[in-house]
mmCIF file of C-alpha atoms in Angstrom:
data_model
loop_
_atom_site.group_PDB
_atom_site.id
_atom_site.type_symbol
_atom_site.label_atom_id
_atom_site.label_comp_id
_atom_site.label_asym_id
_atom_site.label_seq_id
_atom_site.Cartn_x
_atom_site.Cartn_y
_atom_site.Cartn_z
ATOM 1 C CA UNK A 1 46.797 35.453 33.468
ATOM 2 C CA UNK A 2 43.073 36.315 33.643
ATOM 3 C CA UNK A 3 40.477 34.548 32.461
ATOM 4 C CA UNK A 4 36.910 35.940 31.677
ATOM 5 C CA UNK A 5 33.339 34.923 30.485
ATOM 6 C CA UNK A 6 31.429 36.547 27.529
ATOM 7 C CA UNK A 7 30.450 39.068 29.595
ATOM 8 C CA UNK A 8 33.876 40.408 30.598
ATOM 9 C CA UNK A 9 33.441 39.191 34.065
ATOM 10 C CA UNK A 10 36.914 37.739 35.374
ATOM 11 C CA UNK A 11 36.161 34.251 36.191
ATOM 12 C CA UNK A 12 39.832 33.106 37.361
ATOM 13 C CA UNK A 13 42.497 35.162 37.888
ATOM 14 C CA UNK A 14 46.278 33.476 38.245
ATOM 15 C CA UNK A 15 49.447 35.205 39.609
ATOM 16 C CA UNK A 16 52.836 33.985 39.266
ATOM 17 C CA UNK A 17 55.764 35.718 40.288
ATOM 18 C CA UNK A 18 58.712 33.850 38.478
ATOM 19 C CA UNK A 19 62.426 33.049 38.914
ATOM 20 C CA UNK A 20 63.852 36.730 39.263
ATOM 21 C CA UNK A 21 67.447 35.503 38.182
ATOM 22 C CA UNK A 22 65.805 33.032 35.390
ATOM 23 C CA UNK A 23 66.304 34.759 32.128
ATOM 24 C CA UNK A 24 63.359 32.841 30.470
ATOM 25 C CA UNK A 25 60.476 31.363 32.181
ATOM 26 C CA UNK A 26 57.692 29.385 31.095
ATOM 27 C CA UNK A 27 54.129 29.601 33.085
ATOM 28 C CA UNK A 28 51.750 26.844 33.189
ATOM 29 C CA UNK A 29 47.875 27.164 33.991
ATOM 30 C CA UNK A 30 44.755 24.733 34.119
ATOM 31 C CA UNK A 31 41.580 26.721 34.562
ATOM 32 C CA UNK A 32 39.582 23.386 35.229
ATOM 33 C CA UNK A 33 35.619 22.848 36.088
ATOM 34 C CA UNK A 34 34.621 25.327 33.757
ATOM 35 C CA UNK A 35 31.049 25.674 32.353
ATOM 36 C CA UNK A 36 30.058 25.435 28.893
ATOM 37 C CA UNK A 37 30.436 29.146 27.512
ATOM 38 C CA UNK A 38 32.361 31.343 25.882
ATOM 39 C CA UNK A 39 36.048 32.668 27.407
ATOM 40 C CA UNK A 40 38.695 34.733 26.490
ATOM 41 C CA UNK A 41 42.347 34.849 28.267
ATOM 42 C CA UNK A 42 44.801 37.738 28.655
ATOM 43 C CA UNK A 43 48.157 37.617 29.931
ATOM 44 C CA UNK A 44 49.909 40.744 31.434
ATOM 45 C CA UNK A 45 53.950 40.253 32.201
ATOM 46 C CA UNK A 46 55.437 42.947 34.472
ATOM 47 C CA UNK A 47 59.231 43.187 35.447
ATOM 48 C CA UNK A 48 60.955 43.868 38.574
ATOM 49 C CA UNK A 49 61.217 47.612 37.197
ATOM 50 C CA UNK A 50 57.765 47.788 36.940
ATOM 51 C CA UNK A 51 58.415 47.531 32.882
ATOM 52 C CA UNK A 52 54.411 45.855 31.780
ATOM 53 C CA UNK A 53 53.593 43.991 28.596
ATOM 54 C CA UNK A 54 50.257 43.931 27.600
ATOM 55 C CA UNK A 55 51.312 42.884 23.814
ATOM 56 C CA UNK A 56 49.680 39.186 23.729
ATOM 57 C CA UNK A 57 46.756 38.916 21.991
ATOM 58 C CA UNK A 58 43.395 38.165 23.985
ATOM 59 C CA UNK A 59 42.599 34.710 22.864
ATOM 60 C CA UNK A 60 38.888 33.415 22.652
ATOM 61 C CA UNK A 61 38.231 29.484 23.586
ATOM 62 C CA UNK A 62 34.759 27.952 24.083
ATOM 63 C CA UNK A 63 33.903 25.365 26.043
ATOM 64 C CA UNK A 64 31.415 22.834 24.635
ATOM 65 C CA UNK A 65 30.892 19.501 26.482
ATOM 66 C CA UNK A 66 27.596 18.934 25.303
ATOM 67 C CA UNK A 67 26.677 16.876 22.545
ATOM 68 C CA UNK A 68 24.627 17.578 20.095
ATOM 69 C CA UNK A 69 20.848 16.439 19.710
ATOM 70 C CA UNK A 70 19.351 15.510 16.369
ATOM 71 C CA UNK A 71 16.040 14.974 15.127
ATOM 72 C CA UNK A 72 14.294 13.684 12.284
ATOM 73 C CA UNK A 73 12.266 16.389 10.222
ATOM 74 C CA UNK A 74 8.685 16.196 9.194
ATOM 75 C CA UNK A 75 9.661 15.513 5.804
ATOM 76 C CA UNK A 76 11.483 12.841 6.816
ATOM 77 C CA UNK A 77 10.324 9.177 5.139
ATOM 78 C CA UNK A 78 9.442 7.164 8.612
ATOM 79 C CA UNK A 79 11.163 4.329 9.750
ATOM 80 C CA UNK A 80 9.906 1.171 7.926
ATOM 81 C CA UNK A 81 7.669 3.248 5.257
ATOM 82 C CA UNK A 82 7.553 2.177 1.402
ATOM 83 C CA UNK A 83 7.599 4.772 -0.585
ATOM 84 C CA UNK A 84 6.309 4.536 -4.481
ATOM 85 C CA UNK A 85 9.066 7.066 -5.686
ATOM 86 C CA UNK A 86 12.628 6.497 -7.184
ATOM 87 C CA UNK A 87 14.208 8.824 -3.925
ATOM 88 C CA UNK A 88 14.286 8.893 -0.371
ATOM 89 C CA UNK A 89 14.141 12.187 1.509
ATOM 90 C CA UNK A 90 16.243 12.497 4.957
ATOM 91 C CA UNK A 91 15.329 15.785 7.093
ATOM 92 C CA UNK A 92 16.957 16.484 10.184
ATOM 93 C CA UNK A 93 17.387 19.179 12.545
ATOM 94 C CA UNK A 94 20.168 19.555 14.872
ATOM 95 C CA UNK A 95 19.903 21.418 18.535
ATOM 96 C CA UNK A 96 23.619 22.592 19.668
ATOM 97 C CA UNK A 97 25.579 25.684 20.100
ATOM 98 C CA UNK A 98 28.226 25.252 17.912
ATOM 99 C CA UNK A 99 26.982 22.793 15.145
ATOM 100 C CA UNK A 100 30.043 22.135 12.726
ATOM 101 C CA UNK A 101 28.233 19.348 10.225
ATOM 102 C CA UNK A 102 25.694 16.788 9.810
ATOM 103 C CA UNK A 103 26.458 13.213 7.862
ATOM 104 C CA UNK A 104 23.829 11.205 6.262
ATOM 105 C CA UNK A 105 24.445 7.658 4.867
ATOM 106 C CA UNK A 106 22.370 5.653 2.771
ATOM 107 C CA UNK A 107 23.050 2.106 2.586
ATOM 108 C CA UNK A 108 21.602 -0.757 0.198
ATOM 109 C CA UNK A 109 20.154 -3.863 1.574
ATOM 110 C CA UNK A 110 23.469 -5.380 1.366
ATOM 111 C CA UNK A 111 25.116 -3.029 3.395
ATOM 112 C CA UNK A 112 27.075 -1.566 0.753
ATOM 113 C CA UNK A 113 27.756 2.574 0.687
ATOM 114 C CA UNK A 114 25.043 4.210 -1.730
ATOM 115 C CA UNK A 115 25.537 7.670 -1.442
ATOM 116 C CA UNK A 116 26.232 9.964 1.833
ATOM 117 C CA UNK A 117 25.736 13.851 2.162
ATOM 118 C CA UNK A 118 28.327 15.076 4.844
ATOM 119 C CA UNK A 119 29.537 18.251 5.569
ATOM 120 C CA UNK A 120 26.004 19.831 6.086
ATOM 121 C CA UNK A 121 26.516 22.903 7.923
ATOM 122 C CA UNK A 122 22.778 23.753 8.287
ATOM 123 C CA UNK A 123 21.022 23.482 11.298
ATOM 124 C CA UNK A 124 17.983 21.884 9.216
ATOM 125 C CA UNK A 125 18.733 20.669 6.200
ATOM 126 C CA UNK A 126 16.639 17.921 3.729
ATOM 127 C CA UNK A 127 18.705 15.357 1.780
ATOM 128 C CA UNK A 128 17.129 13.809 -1.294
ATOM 129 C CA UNK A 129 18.938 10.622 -1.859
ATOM 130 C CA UNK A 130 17.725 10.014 -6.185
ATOM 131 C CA UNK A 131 18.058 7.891 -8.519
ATOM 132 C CA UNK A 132 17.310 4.812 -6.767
ATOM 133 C CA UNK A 133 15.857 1.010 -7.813
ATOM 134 C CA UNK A 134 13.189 -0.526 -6.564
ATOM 135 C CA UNK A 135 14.859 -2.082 -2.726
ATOM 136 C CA UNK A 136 15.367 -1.707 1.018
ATOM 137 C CA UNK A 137 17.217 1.277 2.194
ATOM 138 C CA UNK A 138 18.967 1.651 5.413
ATOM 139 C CA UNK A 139 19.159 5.501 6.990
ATOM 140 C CA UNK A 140 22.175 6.315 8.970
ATOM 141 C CA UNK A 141 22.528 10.164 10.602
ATOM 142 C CA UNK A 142 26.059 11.938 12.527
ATOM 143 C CA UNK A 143 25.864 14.795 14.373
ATOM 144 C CA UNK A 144 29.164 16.502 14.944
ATOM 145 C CA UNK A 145 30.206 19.954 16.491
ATOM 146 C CA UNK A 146 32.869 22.122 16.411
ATOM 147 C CA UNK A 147 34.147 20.624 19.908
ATOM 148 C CA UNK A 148 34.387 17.411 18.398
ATOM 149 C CA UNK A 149 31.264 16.528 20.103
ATOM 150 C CA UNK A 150 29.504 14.239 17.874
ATOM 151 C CA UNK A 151 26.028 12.298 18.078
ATOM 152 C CA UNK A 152 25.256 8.538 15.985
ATOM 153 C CA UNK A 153 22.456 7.911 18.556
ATOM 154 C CA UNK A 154 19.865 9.227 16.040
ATOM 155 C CA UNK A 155 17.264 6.231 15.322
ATOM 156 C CA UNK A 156 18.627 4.384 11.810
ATOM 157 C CA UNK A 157 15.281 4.201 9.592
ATOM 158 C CA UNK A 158 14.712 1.362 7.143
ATOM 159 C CA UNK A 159 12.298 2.922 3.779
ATOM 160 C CA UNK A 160 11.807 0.524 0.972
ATOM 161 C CA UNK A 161 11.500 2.363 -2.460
ATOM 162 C CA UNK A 162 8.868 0.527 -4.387
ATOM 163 C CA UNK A 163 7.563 1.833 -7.773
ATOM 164 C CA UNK A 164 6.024 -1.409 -9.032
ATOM 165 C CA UNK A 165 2.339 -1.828 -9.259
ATOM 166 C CA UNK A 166 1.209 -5.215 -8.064
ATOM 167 C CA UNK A 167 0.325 -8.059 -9.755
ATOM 168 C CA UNK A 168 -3.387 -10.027 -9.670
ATOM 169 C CA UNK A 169 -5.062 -12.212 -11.919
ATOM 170 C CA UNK A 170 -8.741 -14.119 -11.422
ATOM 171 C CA UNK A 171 -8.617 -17.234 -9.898
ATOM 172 C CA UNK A 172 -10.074 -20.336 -11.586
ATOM 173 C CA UNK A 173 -13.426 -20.139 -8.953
ATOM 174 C CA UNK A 174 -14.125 -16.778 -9.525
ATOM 175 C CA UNK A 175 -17.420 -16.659 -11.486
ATOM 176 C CA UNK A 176 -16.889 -16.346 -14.825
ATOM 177 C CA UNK A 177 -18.191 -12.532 -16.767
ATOM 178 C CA UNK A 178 -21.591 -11.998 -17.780
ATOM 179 C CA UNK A 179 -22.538 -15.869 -16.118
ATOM 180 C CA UNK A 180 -25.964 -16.455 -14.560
ATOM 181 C CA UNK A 181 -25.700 -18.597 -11.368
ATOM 182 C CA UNK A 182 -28.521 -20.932 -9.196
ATOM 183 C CA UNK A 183 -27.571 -19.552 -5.612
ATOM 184 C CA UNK A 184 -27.785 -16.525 -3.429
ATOM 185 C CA UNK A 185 -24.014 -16.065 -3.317
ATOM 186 C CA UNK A 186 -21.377 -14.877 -5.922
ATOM 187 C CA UNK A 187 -17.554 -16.266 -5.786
ATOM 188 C CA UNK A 188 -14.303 -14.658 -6.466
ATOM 189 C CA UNK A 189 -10.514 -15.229 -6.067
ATOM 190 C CA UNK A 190 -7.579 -12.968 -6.853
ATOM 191 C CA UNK A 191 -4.409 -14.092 -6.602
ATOM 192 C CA UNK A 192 -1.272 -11.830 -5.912
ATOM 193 C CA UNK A 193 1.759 -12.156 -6.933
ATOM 194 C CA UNK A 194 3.983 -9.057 -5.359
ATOM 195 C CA UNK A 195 6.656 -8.666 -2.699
ATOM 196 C CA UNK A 196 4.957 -5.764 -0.538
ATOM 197 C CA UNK A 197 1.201 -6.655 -0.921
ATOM 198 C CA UNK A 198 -0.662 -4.807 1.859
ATOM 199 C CA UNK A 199 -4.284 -5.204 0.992
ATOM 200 C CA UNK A 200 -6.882 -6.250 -1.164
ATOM 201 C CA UNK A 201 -9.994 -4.803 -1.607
ATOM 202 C CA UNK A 202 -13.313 -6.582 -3.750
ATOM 203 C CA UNK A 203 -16.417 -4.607 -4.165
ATOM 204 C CA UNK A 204 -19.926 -5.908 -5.321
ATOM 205 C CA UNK A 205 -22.475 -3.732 -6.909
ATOM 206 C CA UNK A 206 -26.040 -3.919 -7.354
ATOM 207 C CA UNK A 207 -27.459 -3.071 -11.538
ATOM 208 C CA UNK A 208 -27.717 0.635 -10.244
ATOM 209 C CA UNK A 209 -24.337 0.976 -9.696
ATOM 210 C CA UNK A 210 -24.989 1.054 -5.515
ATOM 211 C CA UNK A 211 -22.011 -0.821 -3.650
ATOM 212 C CA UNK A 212 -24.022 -3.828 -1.755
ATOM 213 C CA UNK A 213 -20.447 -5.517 -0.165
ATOM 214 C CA UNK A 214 -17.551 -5.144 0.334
ATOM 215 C CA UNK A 215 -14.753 -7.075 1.400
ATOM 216 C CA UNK A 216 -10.641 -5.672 2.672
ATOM 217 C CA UNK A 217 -8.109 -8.154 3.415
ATOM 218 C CA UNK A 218 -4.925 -6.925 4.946
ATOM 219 C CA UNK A 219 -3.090 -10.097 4.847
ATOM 220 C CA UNK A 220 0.112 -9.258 3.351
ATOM 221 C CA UNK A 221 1.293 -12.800 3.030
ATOM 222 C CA UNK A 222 -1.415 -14.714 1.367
ATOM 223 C CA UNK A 223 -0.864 -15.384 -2.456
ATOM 224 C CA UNK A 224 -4.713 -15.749 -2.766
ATOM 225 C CA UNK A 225 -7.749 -14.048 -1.692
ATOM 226 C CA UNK A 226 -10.954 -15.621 -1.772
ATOM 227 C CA UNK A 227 -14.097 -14.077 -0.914
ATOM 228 C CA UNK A 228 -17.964 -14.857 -1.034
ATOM 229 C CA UNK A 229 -20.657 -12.533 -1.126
ATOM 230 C CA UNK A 230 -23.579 -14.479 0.350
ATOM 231 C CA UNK A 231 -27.026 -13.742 0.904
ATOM 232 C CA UNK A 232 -27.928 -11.297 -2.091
ATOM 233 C CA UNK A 233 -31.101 -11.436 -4.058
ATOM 234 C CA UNK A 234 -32.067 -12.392 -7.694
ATOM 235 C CA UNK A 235 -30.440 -9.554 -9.805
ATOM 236 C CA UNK A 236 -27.775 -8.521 -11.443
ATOM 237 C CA UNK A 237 -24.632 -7.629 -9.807
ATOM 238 C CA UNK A 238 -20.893 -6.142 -10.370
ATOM 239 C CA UNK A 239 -17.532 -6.688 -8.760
ATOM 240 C CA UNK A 240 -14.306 -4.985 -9.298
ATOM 241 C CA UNK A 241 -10.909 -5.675 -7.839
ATOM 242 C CA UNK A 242 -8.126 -3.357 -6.059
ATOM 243 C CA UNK A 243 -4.818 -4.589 -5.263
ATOM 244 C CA UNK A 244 -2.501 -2.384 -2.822
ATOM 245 C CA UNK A 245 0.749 -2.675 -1.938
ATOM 246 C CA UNK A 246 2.611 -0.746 1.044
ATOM 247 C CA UNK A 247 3.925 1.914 -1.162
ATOM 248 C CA UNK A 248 0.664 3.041 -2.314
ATOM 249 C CA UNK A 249 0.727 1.474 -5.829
ATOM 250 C CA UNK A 250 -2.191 0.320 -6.890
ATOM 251 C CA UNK A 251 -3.712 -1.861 -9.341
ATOM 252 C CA UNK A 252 -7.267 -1.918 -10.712
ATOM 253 C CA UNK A 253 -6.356 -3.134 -14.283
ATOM 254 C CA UNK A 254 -8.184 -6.306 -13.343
ATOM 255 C CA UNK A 255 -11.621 -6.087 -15.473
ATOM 256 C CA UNK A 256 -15.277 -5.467 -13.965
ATOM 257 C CA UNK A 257 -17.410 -8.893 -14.191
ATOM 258 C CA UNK A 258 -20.765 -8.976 -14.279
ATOM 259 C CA UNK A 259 -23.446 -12.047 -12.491
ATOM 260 C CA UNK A 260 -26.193 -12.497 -12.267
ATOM 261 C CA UNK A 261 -28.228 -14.452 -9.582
ATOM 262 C CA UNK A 262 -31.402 -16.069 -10.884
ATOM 263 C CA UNK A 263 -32.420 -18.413 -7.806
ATOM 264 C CA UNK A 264 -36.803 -18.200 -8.691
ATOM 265 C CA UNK A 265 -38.676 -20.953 -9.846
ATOM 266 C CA UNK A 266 -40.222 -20.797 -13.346
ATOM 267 C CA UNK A 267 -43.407 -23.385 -14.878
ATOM 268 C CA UNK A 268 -43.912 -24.976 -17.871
ATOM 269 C CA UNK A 269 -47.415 -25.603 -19.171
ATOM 270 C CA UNK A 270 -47.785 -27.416 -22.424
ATOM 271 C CA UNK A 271 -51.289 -25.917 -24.073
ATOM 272 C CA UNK A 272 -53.881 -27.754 -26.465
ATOM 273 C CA UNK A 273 -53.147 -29.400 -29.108
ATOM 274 C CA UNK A 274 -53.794 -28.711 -33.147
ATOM 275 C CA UNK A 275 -53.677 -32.296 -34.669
ATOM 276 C CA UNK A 276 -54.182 -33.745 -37.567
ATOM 277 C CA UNK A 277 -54.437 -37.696 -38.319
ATOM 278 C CA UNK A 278 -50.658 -37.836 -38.679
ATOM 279 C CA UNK A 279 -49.307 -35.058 -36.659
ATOM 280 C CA UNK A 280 -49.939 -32.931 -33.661
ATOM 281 C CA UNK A 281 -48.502 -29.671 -32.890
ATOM 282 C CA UNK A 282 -49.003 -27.395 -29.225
ATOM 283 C CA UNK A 283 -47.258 -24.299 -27.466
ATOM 284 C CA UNK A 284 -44.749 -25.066 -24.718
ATOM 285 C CA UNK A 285 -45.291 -21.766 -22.515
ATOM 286 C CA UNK A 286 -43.158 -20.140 -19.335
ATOM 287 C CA UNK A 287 -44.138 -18.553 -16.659
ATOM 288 C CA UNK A 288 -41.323 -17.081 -14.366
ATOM 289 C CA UNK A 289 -41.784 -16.088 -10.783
ATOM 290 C CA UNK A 290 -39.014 -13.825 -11.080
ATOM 291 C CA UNK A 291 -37.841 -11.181 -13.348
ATOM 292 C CA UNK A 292 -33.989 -12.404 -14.236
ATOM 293 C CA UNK A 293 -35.644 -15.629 -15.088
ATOM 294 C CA UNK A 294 -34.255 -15.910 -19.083
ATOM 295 C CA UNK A 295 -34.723 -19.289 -20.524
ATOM 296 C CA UNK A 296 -31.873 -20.871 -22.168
ATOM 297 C CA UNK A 297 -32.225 -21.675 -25.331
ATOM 298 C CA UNK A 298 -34.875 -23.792 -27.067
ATOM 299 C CA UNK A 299 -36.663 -26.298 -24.121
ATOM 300 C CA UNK A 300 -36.408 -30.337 -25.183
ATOM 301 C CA UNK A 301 -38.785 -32.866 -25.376
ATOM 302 C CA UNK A 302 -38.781 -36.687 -24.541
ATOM 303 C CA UNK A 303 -40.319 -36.831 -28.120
ATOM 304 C CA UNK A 304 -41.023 -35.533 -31.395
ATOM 305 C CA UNK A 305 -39.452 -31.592 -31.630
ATOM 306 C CA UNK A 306 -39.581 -27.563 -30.020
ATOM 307 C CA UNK A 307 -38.523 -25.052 -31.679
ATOM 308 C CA UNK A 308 -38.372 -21.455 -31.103
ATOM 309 C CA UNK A 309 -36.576 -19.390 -27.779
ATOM 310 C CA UNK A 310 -38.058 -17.739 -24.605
ATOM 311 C CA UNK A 311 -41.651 -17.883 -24.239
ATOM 312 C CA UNK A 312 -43.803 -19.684 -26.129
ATOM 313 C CA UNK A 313 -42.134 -22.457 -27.657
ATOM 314 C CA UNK A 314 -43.490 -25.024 -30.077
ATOM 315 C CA UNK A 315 -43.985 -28.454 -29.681
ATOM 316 C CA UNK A 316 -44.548 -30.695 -32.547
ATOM 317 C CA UNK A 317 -44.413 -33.998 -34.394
ATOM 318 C CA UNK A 318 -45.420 -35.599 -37.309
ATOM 319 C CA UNK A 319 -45.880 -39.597 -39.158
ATOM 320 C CA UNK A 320 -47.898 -40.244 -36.470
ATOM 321 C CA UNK A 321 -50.683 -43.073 -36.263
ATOM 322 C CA UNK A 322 -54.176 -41.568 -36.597
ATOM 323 C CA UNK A 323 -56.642 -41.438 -33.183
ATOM 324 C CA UNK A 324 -53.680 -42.410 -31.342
ATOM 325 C CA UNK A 325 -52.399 -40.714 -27.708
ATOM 326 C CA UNK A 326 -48.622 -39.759 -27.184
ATOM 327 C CA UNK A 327 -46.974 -38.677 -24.066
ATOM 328 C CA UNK A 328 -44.772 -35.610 -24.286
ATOM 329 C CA UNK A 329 -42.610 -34.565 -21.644
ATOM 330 C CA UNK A 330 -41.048 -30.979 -22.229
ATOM 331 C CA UNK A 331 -38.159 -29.443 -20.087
ATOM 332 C CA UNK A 332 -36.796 -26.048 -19.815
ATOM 333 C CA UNK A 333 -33.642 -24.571 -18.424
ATOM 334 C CA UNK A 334 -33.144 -20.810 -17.690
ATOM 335 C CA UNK A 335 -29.465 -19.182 -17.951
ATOM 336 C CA UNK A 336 -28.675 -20.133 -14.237
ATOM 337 C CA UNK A 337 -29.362 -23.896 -14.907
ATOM 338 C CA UNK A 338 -32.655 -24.142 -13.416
ATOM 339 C CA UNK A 339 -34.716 -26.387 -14.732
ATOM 340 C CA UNK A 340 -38.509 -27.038 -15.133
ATOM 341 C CA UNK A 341 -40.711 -28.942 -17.318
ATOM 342 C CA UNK A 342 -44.602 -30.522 -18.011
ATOM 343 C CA UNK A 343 -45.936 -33.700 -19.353
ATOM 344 C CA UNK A 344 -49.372 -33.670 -21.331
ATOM 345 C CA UNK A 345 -50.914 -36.774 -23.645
ATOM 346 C CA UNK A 346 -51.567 -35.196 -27.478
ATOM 347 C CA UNK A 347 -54.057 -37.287 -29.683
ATOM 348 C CA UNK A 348 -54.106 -37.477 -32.941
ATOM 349 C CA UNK A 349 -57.818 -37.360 -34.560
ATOM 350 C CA UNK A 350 -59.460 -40.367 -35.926
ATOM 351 C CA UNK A 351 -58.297 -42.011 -39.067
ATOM 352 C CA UNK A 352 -60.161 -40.331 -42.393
ATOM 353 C CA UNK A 353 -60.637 -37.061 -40.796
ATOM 354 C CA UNK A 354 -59.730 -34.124 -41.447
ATOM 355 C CA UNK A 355 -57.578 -31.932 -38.863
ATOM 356 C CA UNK A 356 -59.429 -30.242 -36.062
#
């Protein structure tokens, strides 16, 4: 019995001369230690006439005691990724000499079977596991060759399909659209309500559409955000809102608002008056330092009436007692709730004359 490697080379050779007077015998061989290759064994029986058999076929074994060596693909989803599709993609590629098949298992987050590709007899193969809902998926890959070698040792990955935008809303301090507020600063809270949040992002223009600030939080956890943009100058400003969750979905659904900051002073001068005996009747006038200054409305008096918006105003008031002197006190607000005002003393002329 002869035993030889793929390259014809007799590796073991085994003589055994049997029982002469026997008229059946039955040989027994263990070619042991042998490397990992390809063999092939021939048996040659020869009598005591020198009659040979040669008949038996030549039969081909391989040896195979390594095991073989998986690896995840490039197209593989990673271990603990979200992905924002309704499938999960599974490449692998498998190192070994005589590769029989490959199993991949997808389980749920409850451990139960989902679907499993086996008998894969590619080297490198991609599995597209569709069809799925929104959940936490649990990778499993088997290696197995033709030896009966086979290889679980494969990292198990953990993807979470996710095709959901997230959720936000404005919180109740977040300043309200097209408002006009007294400080250097401008408020606003989002709050989240989503399973995978990963970050949110608000942005605050200036009136020529230049991003000023900006401000990312990454804290996955946190039902609200709440951010304040400090230190900015009388203008007009703009902030939007992006909400992202690990998957990549993203929502900006949550409307633009616009502020503006109005922190300069304004005056109010109250100018001559135009009486008559019974009535008197002056401009209220405003003079702002700064140019988002807008006054709100009609200014009030302590007495009497104003009428008219913005700048000048009118200040009047009549059945009045001739050559008499009134004290009028006018305040102003702008749009931010500033306020500013004057006091002046009006006379009425002198009783019998005519109005000057």
């Amino acid at each position: 019995v002869s035993l030889m490697n793929a390259s014809s080379a007799i590796v073991r050779s085994n003589l055994s001369v049997g029982n002469i007077t026997a008229r059946n015998s039955s040989l027994y061989l263990n070619f042991t230690a042998l490397a990992d290759g390809v063999y092939f064994v021939n048996v040659t029986v020869n009598d005591s006439a020198g009659h040979i058999n040669y008949s038996l076929q030549t039969r081909t074994f391989i040896v195979d005691t390594t095991f073989p060596v998986p690896s995840y693909g490039q197209q593989s989803d990673g271990n603990n990724s979200f992905v924002k599709r309704s499938f999960v993609l599974v490449n692998v590629s498998v190192i070994d000499a005589n590769f029989n098949f490959t199993n991949v298992t997808l389980n749920n987050a409850s451990g139960n079977l989902n679907q499993t590709a086996v008998n894969r007899t590619a080297i490198s193969q991609l599995v597209n596991f569709t069809g799925l809902l929104d959940g936490v998926y649990f990778v499993n890959v088997t290696v197995n060759d033709s030896a009966g070698n086979f290889n679980s040792t494969l990292l198990h990955r953990t993807v979470t399909v996710d095709t959901v935008n997230p959720a936000a809303t404005y919180g109740t301090v977040t300043e309200a659209n097209n408002s006009f507020v007294s400080r250097g600063s401008v408020v606003v809270n989002v709050s989240m309500s989503y399973t995978n949040l990963n970050s949110t992002n608000v942005t605050l223009y200036n009136s020529s559409g230049t991003a000023v600030r900006s401000n990312v939080s990454y804290n996955s956890t946190a039902p609200s955000f709440y951010v304040n943009f400090t230190g900015l100058s009388d203008g007009t400003y703009f902030f939007n809102v992006t909400v992202n969750d690990s998957a990549g979905n993203l929502n900006m659904s949550l409307p633009t608002r616009t502020i503006t900051v109005e922190t300069a002073s304004f005056s109010v001068a109250i100018g001559e008056s135009s009486s008559t005996d019974t009535s008197v009747s002056s401009s209220v006038t405003v003079t702002a330092s700064g140019s988002t200054t807008v006054i709100n409305g009609t200014c009030t008096t302590n007495r009497g009436s104003v009428s008219g918006t913005g700048s000048p105003q009118t200040l009047s008031e009549s059945s009045l007692t001739c050559s008499t002197t009134y004290t009028y006190t006018v305040t102003c607000l702008d749009q931010a709730g500033n306020s500013a005002g004057a006091t002046k003393d009006l006379t009425t002329i002198g009783c019998g004359s005519s109005g000057g």
